[in-house]
PDB file of C-alpha atoms and ligand atoms in Angstrom:
ATOM      1  CA  UNK A  13      19.671  62.867  58.566  1.00  0.00           C
ATOM      2  CA  UNK A  14      17.535  60.266  57.284  1.00  0.00           C
ATOM      3  CA  UNK A  15      18.571  56.936  57.805  1.00  0.00           C
ATOM      4  CA  UNK A  16      17.786  54.651  55.550  1.00  0.00           C
ATOM      5  CA  UNK A  17      17.617  50.269  55.214  1.00  0.00           C
ATOM      6  CA  UNK A  18      19.172  49.519  51.945  1.00  0.00           C
ATOM      7  CA  UNK A  19      17.878  46.283  50.903  1.00  0.00           C
ATOM      8  CA  UNK A  20      21.131  44.220  49.342  1.00  0.00           C
ATOM      9  CA  UNK A  21      20.318  41.481  46.734  1.00  0.00           C
ATOM     10  CA  UNK A  22      24.865  41.056  46.253  1.00  0.00           C
ATOM     11  CA  UNK A  23      27.358  42.712  47.331  1.00  0.00           C
ATOM     12  CA  UNK A  24      28.164  43.839  43.554  1.00  0.00           C
ATOM     13  CA  UNK A  25      25.142  45.495  43.085  1.00  0.00           C
ATOM     14  CA  UNK A  26      25.412  47.409  46.431  1.00  0.00           C
ATOM     15  CA  UNK A  27      29.152  48.939  45.970  1.00  0.00           C
ATOM     16  CA  UNK A  28      27.581  51.713  43.899  1.00  0.00           C
ATOM     17  CA  UNK A  29      24.326  52.825  45.832  1.00  0.00           C
ATOM     18  CA  UNK A  30      25.990  52.451  48.860  1.00  0.00           C
ATOM     19  CA  UNK A  31      29.237  54.887  48.069  1.00  0.00           C
ATOM     20  CA  UNK A  32      26.590  57.022  46.769  1.00  0.00           C
ATOM     21  CA  UNK A  33      24.293  57.081  49.175  1.00  0.00           C
ATOM     22  CA  UNK A  34      27.202  57.763  51.988  1.00  0.00           C
ATOM     23  CA  UNK A  35      28.992  60.397  49.649  1.00  0.00           C
ATOM     24  CA  UNK A  36      25.487  62.240  49.996  1.00  0.00           C
ATOM     25  CA  UNK A  37      25.497  62.052  53.760  1.00  0.00           C
ATOM     26  CA  UNK A  38      22.620  59.250  54.094  1.00  0.00           C
ATOM     27  CA  UNK A  39      23.063  57.039  57.038  1.00  0.00           C
ATOM     28  CA  UNK A  40      22.600  53.297  56.578  1.00  0.00           C
ATOM     29  CA  UNK A  41      22.227  49.502  57.186  1.00  0.00           C
ATOM     30  CA  UNK A  42      22.404  47.085  54.882  1.00  0.00           C
ATOM     31  CA  UNK A  43      19.476  44.431  54.547  1.00  0.00           C
ATOM     32  CA  UNK A  44      19.836  40.941  52.930  1.00  0.00           C
ATOM     33  CA  UNK A  45      16.757  39.241  52.596  1.00  0.00           C
ATOM     34  CA  UNK A  46      17.315  36.989  49.244  1.00  0.00           C
ATOM     35  CA  UNK A  47      15.356  33.821  49.580  1.00  0.00           C
ATOM     36  CA  UNK A  48      15.394  33.580  45.787  1.00  0.00           C
ATOM     37  CA  UNK A  49      18.625  32.830  45.723  1.00  0.00           C
ATOM     38  CA  UNK A  50      19.533  29.114  44.918  1.00  0.00           C
ATOM     39  CA  UNK A  51      21.066  27.043  45.538  1.00  0.00           C
ATOM     40  CA  UNK A  52      21.888  26.701  49.297  1.00  0.00           C
ATOM     41  CA  UNK A  53      25.802  27.213  48.438  1.00  0.00           C
ATOM     42  CA  UNK A  54      25.047  30.331  46.294  1.00  0.00           C
ATOM     43  CA  UNK A  55      23.005  31.688  48.609  1.00  0.00           C
ATOM     44  CA  UNK A  56      26.241  31.303  51.334  1.00  0.00           C
ATOM     45  CA  UNK A  57      28.014  32.475  48.742  1.00  0.00           C
ATOM     46  CA  UNK A  58      26.592  35.823  48.147  1.00  0.00           C
ATOM     47  CA  UNK A  59      25.882  36.541  51.398  1.00  0.00           C
ATOM     48  CA  UNK A  60      29.775  35.979  52.547  1.00  0.00           C
ATOM     49  CA  UNK A  61      30.505  38.685  50.114  1.00  0.00           C
ATOM     50  CA  UNK A  62      27.793  40.911  50.635  1.00  0.00           C
ATOM     51  CA  UNK A  63      29.426  40.901  54.298  1.00  0.00           C
ATOM     52  CA  UNK A  64      32.963  41.649  52.166  1.00  0.00           C
ATOM     53  CA  UNK A  65      31.260  45.294  51.233  1.00  0.00           C
ATOM     54  CA  UNK A  66      29.606  45.769  54.405  1.00  0.00           C
ATOM     55  CA  UNK A  67      32.932  45.738  56.080  1.00  0.00           C
ATOM     56  CA  UNK A  68      34.239  47.819  52.905  1.00  0.00           C
ATOM     57  CA  UNK A  69      32.075  50.526  53.501  1.00  0.00           C
ATOM     58  CA  UNK A  70      32.058  49.868  57.283  1.00  0.00           C
ATOM     59  CA  UNK A  71      28.570  49.576  57.679  1.00  0.00           C
ATOM     60  CA  UNK A  72      26.173  47.204  59.315  1.00  0.00           C
ATOM     61  CA  UNK A  73      24.780  43.885  57.918  1.00  0.00           C
ATOM     62  CA  UNK A  74      21.384  42.722  59.166  1.00  0.00           C
ATOM     63  CA  UNK A  75      20.814  39.460  57.791  1.00  0.00           C
ATOM     64  CA  UNK A  76      17.124  37.332  57.410  1.00  0.00           C
ATOM     65  CA  UNK A  77      15.509  35.140  55.450  1.00  0.00           C
ATOM     66  CA  UNK A  78      17.183  31.485  54.417  1.00  0.00           C
ATOM     67  CA  UNK A  79      17.068  29.602  50.712  1.00  0.00           C
ATOM     68  CA  UNK A  80      13.698  28.876  49.441  1.00  0.00           C
ATOM     69  CA  UNK A  81      14.517  26.709  46.475  1.00  0.00           C
ATOM     70  CA  UNK A  82      11.410  24.758  47.011  1.00  0.00           C
ATOM     71  CA  UNK A  83       8.948  27.065  47.412  1.00  0.00           C
ATOM     72  CA  UNK A  84      10.149  28.655  44.277  1.00  0.00           C
ATOM     73  CA  UNK A  85      10.497  25.111  42.488  1.00  0.00           C
ATOM     74  CA  UNK A  86       6.224  24.680  43.761  1.00  0.00           C
ATOM     75  CA  UNK A  87       5.265  27.645  41.373  1.00  0.00           C
ATOM     76  CA  UNK A  88       2.231  28.181  44.028  1.00  0.00           C
ATOM     77  CA  UNK A  89       2.772  31.731  43.757  1.00  0.00           C
ATOM     78  CA  UNK A  90       1.767  31.957  40.457  1.00  0.00           C
ATOM     79  CA  UNK A  91      -2.457  31.875  41.720  1.00  0.00           C
ATOM     80  CA  UNK A  92      -1.806  35.080  43.372  1.00  0.00           C
ATOM     81  CA  UNK A  93       1.300  36.732  40.878  1.00  0.00           C
ATOM     82  CA  UNK A  94       1.825  37.098  37.304  1.00  0.00           C
ATOM     83  CA  UNK A  95       4.790  36.436  37.110  1.00  0.00           C
ATOM     84  CA  UNK A  96       7.531  34.858  39.489  1.00  0.00           C
ATOM     85  CA  UNK A  97       9.677  38.005  39.305  1.00  0.00           C
ATOM     86  CA  UNK A  98       7.198  39.784  40.432  1.00  0.00           C
ATOM     87  CA  UNK A  99       6.505  38.024  43.217  1.00  0.00           C
ATOM     88  CA  UNK A 100      10.264  37.728  44.280  1.00  0.00           C
ATOM     89  CA  UNK A 101      10.418  41.411  43.901  1.00  0.00           C
ATOM     90  CA  UNK A 102       7.095  41.744  46.193  1.00  0.00           C
ATOM     91  CA  UNK A 103       8.626  39.008  48.475  1.00  0.00           C
ATOM     92  CA  UNK A 104      11.632  40.721  49.340  1.00  0.00           C
ATOM     93  CA  UNK A 105      10.876  44.407  49.171  1.00  0.00           C
ATOM     94  CA  UNK A 106       7.615  43.310  52.188  1.00  0.00           C
ATOM     95  CA  UNK A 107      10.336  41.973  54.156  1.00  0.00           C
ATOM     96  CA  UNK A 108      12.284  45.421  53.863  1.00  0.00           C
ATOM     97  CA  UNK A 109       9.813  47.883  54.573  1.00  0.00           C
ATOM     98  CA  UNK A 110       8.443  45.658  57.389  1.00  0.00           C
ATOM     99  CA  UNK A 111      11.593  45.478  58.722  1.00  0.00           C
ATOM    100  CA  UNK A 112      12.406  49.488  58.324  1.00  0.00           C
ATOM    101  CA  UNK A 113       9.075  50.365  59.974  1.00  0.00           C
ATOM    102  CA  UNK A 114       9.212  48.041  62.839  1.00  0.00           C
ATOM    103  CA  UNK A 115      13.124  49.467  63.844  1.00  0.00           C
ATOM    104  CA  UNK A 116      12.765  52.800  63.531  1.00  0.00           C
ATOM    105  CA  UNK A 117      14.742  53.968  59.753  1.00  0.00           C
ATOM    106  CA  UNK A 118      13.236  56.746  57.960  1.00  0.00           C
ATOM    107  CA  UNK A 119      12.917  55.137  54.572  1.00  0.00           C
ATOM    108  CA  UNK A 120      13.931  52.089  52.839  1.00  0.00           C
ATOM    109  CA  UNK A 121      15.223  51.285  49.319  1.00  0.00           C
ATOM    110  CA  UNK A 122      16.547  48.321  47.426  1.00  0.00           C
ATOM    111  CA  UNK A 123      19.712  48.185  45.330  1.00  0.00           C
ATOM    112  CA  UNK A 124      17.824  45.908  42.679  1.00  0.00           C
ATOM    113  CA  UNK A 125      17.444  49.400  41.096  1.00  0.00           C
ATOM    114  CA  UNK A 126      21.147  49.487  40.076  1.00  0.00           C
ATOM    115  CA  UNK A 127      20.666  46.733  37.711  1.00  0.00           C
ATOM    116  CA  UNK A 128      19.866  47.058  33.938  1.00  0.00           C
ATOM    117  CA  UNK A 129      18.956  43.493  33.718  1.00  0.00           C
ATOM    118  CA  UNK A 130      15.990  43.676  35.960  1.00  0.00           C
ATOM    119  CA  UNK A 131      12.000  44.973  35.429  1.00  0.00           C
ATOM    120  CA  UNK A 132      12.671  48.736  36.954  1.00  0.00           C
ATOM    121  CA  UNK A 133       9.568  49.911  36.501  1.00  0.00           C
ATOM    122  CA  UNK A 134       7.884  46.628  38.609  1.00  0.00           C
ATOM    123  CA  UNK A 135      10.241  47.293  41.220  1.00  0.00           C
ATOM    124  CA  UNK A 136       9.605  50.729  41.842  1.00  0.00           C
ATOM    125  CA  UNK A 137       5.889  50.105  41.685  1.00  0.00           C
ATOM    126  CA  UNK A 138       6.414  47.108  44.712  1.00  0.00           C
ATOM    127  CA  UNK A 139       8.186  49.823  46.800  1.00  0.00           C
ATOM    128  CA  UNK A 140       6.033  52.061  46.501  1.00  0.00           C
ATOM    129  CA  UNK A 141       3.050  49.600  47.444  1.00  0.00           C
ATOM    130  CA  UNK A 142       5.308  48.457  50.249  1.00  0.00           C
ATOM    131  CA  UNK A 143       5.824  51.954  51.447  1.00  0.00           C
ATOM    132  CA  UNK A 144       2.143  52.492  51.334  1.00  0.00           C
ATOM    133  CA  UNK A 145       1.551  49.386  53.232  1.00  0.00           C
ATOM    134  CA  UNK A 146       3.503  49.698  55.837  1.00  0.00           C
ATOM    135  CA  UNK A 147       3.898  53.480  56.084  1.00  0.00           C
ATOM    136  CA  UNK A 148       7.460  54.040  55.597  1.00  0.00           C
ATOM    137  CA  UNK A 149       9.117  56.094  52.787  1.00  0.00           C
ATOM    138  CA  UNK A 150      10.252  54.338  49.986  1.00  0.00           C
ATOM    139  CA  UNK A 151      13.162  56.444  48.535  1.00  0.00           C
ATOM    140  CA  UNK A 152      13.391  55.984  45.018  1.00  0.00           C
ATOM    141  CA  UNK A 153      16.857  55.827  43.073  1.00  0.00           C
ATOM    142  CA  UNK A 154      17.468  55.609  39.525  1.00  0.00           C
ATOM    143  CA  UNK A 155      20.977  53.749  40.279  1.00  0.00           C
ATOM    144  CA  UNK A 156      21.380  51.876  36.713  1.00  0.00           C
ATOM    145  CA  UNK A 157      24.109  54.923  35.350  1.00  0.00           C
ATOM    146  CA  UNK A 158      26.112  53.131  37.659  1.00  0.00           C
ATOM    147  CA  UNK A 159      25.955  49.925  37.189  1.00  0.00           C
ATOM    148  CA  UNK A 160      29.436  49.362  35.498  1.00  0.00           C
ATOM    149  CA  UNK A 161      31.505  51.163  37.522  1.00  0.00           C
ATOM    150  CA  UNK A 162      29.649  49.266  40.426  1.00  0.00           C
ATOM    151  CA  UNK A 163      30.795  46.370  39.162  1.00  0.00           C
ATOM    152  CA  UNK A 164      34.407  47.622  38.401  1.00  0.00           C
ATOM    153  CA  UNK A 165      34.180  48.752  42.241  1.00  0.00           C
ATOM    154  CA  UNK A 166      33.489  45.178  42.959  1.00  0.00           C
ATOM    155  CA  UNK A 167      36.212  43.274  41.197  1.00  0.00           C
ATOM    156  CA  UNK A 168      38.671  45.464  42.750  1.00  0.00           C
ATOM    157  CA  UNK A 169      38.058  44.439  46.118  1.00  0.00           C
ATOM    158  CA  UNK A 170      37.953  41.138  44.798  1.00  0.00           C
ATOM    159  CA  UNK A 171      34.131  40.265  45.102  1.00  0.00           C
ATOM    160  CA  UNK A 172      32.526  36.950  43.082  1.00  0.00           C
ATOM    161  CA  UNK A 173      30.326  38.236  40.881  1.00  0.00           C
ATOM    162  CA  UNK A 174      27.620  35.743  39.837  1.00  0.00           C
ATOM    163  CA  UNK A 175      26.419  35.196  36.167  1.00  0.00           C
ATOM    164  CA  UNK A 176      22.744  34.759  36.721  1.00  0.00           C
ATOM    165  CA  UNK A 177      20.259  36.455  38.898  1.00  0.00           C
ATOM    166  CA  UNK A 178      19.364  34.064  41.381  1.00  0.00           C
ATOM    167  CA  UNK A 179      16.613  31.643  41.239  1.00  0.00           C
ATOM    168  CA  UNK A 180      17.155  27.853  39.868  1.00  0.00           C
ATOM    169  CA  UNK A 181      15.195  29.064  36.716  1.00  0.00           C
ATOM    170  CA  UNK A 182      17.417  31.787  36.384  1.00  0.00           C
ATOM    171  CA  UNK A 183      20.346  29.553  36.638  1.00  0.00           C
ATOM    172  CA  UNK A 184      18.773  27.194  33.971  1.00  0.00           C
ATOM    173  CA  UNK A 185      18.490  30.044  31.597  1.00  0.00           C
ATOM    174  CA  UNK A 186      22.438  31.012  32.329  1.00  0.00           C
ATOM    175  CA  UNK A 187      24.784  30.880  29.323  1.00  0.00           C
ATOM    176  CA  UNK A 188      27.594  30.505  31.651  1.00  0.00           C
ATOM    177  CA  UNK A 189      25.239  27.130  33.417  1.00  0.00           C
ATOM    178  CA  UNK A 190      27.949  24.888  32.840  1.00  0.00           C
ATOM    179  CA  UNK A 191      30.581  26.493  34.545  1.00  0.00           C
ATOM    180  CA  UNK A 192      28.391  27.642  37.764  1.00  0.00           C
ATOM    181  CA  UNK A 193      27.416  24.247  37.933  1.00  0.00           C
ATOM    182  CA  UNK A 194      30.921  22.917  38.453  1.00  0.00           C
ATOM    183  CA  UNK A 195      32.063  25.828  40.918  1.00  0.00           C
ATOM    184  CA  UNK A 196      29.209  24.321  43.362  1.00  0.00           C
ATOM    185  CA  UNK A 197      30.835  20.505  42.993  1.00  0.00           C
ATOM    186  CA  UNK A 198      34.383  21.902  43.619  1.00  0.00           C
ATOM    187  CA  UNK A 199      32.921  24.252  46.131  1.00  0.00           C
ATOM    188  CA  UNK A 200      34.325  27.333  44.783  1.00  0.00           C
ATOM    189  CA  UNK A 201      33.867  30.710  46.397  1.00  0.00           C
ATOM    190  CA  UNK A 202      34.790  32.448  43.315  1.00  0.00           C
TER     191      UNK A 202
HETATM  192  S1  SF4 B  20      14.597  35.361  37.530  1.00  0.00           S
HETATM  193 FE1  SF4 B  20      15.959  37.068  39.107  1.00  0.00          FE
HETATM  194  S2  SF4 B  20      13.824  38.380  39.967  1.00  0.00           S
HETATM  195 FE2  SF4 B  20      13.220  36.722  38.259  1.00  0.00          FE
HETATM  196  S3  SF4 B  20      12.338  35.475  40.204  1.00  0.00           S
HETATM  197 FE3  SF4 B  20      14.268  34.571  39.434  1.00  0.00          FE
HETATM  198  S4  SF4 B  20      15.755  35.691  41.175  1.00  0.00           S
HETATM  199 FE4  SF4 B  20      13.956  36.400  41.477  1.00  0.00          FE
END
């Protein structure tokens, strides 16, 4: 039986992939490493909701990293990457592949592959590159057909479902910016 490290960007996006993988007989641990999520209130809120999803499925959750708002704001990565999103995928999958390789997993994957809003092919390229770098399998799944189902599953167990991708730039671009900012000010957990 294969044992996977599943990088998880948030609780809602974890629901469908975890359910599918467990039903197929894969054993897995969830891995939280998302320095792209800003501000810190939101970073904590998404982590708390991922922990609820992990509890729901009785799977282990490994937590690493912290909110890196200043780094994202600096733009210094643009000397190395063509865009902030390519840097964002690269950074997160690098951490996941490294952890998986150093801790005896058979493979790694990411819940980013469930979202129709992400650059799916770029995530696949980054995953394969990190697999080669750390000598571990990147187990590719196109989870996108289950995106809506996963969001409904998240709603059914009362998870917070965010309305922006994660970084401060995506918050600025969100149609729901005012509502999101209000939730920070009120300390609302949903
Ligand atoms: S938009 Fe999303 S994928 Fe792109 S940098 Fe921001 S958090 Fe990362």
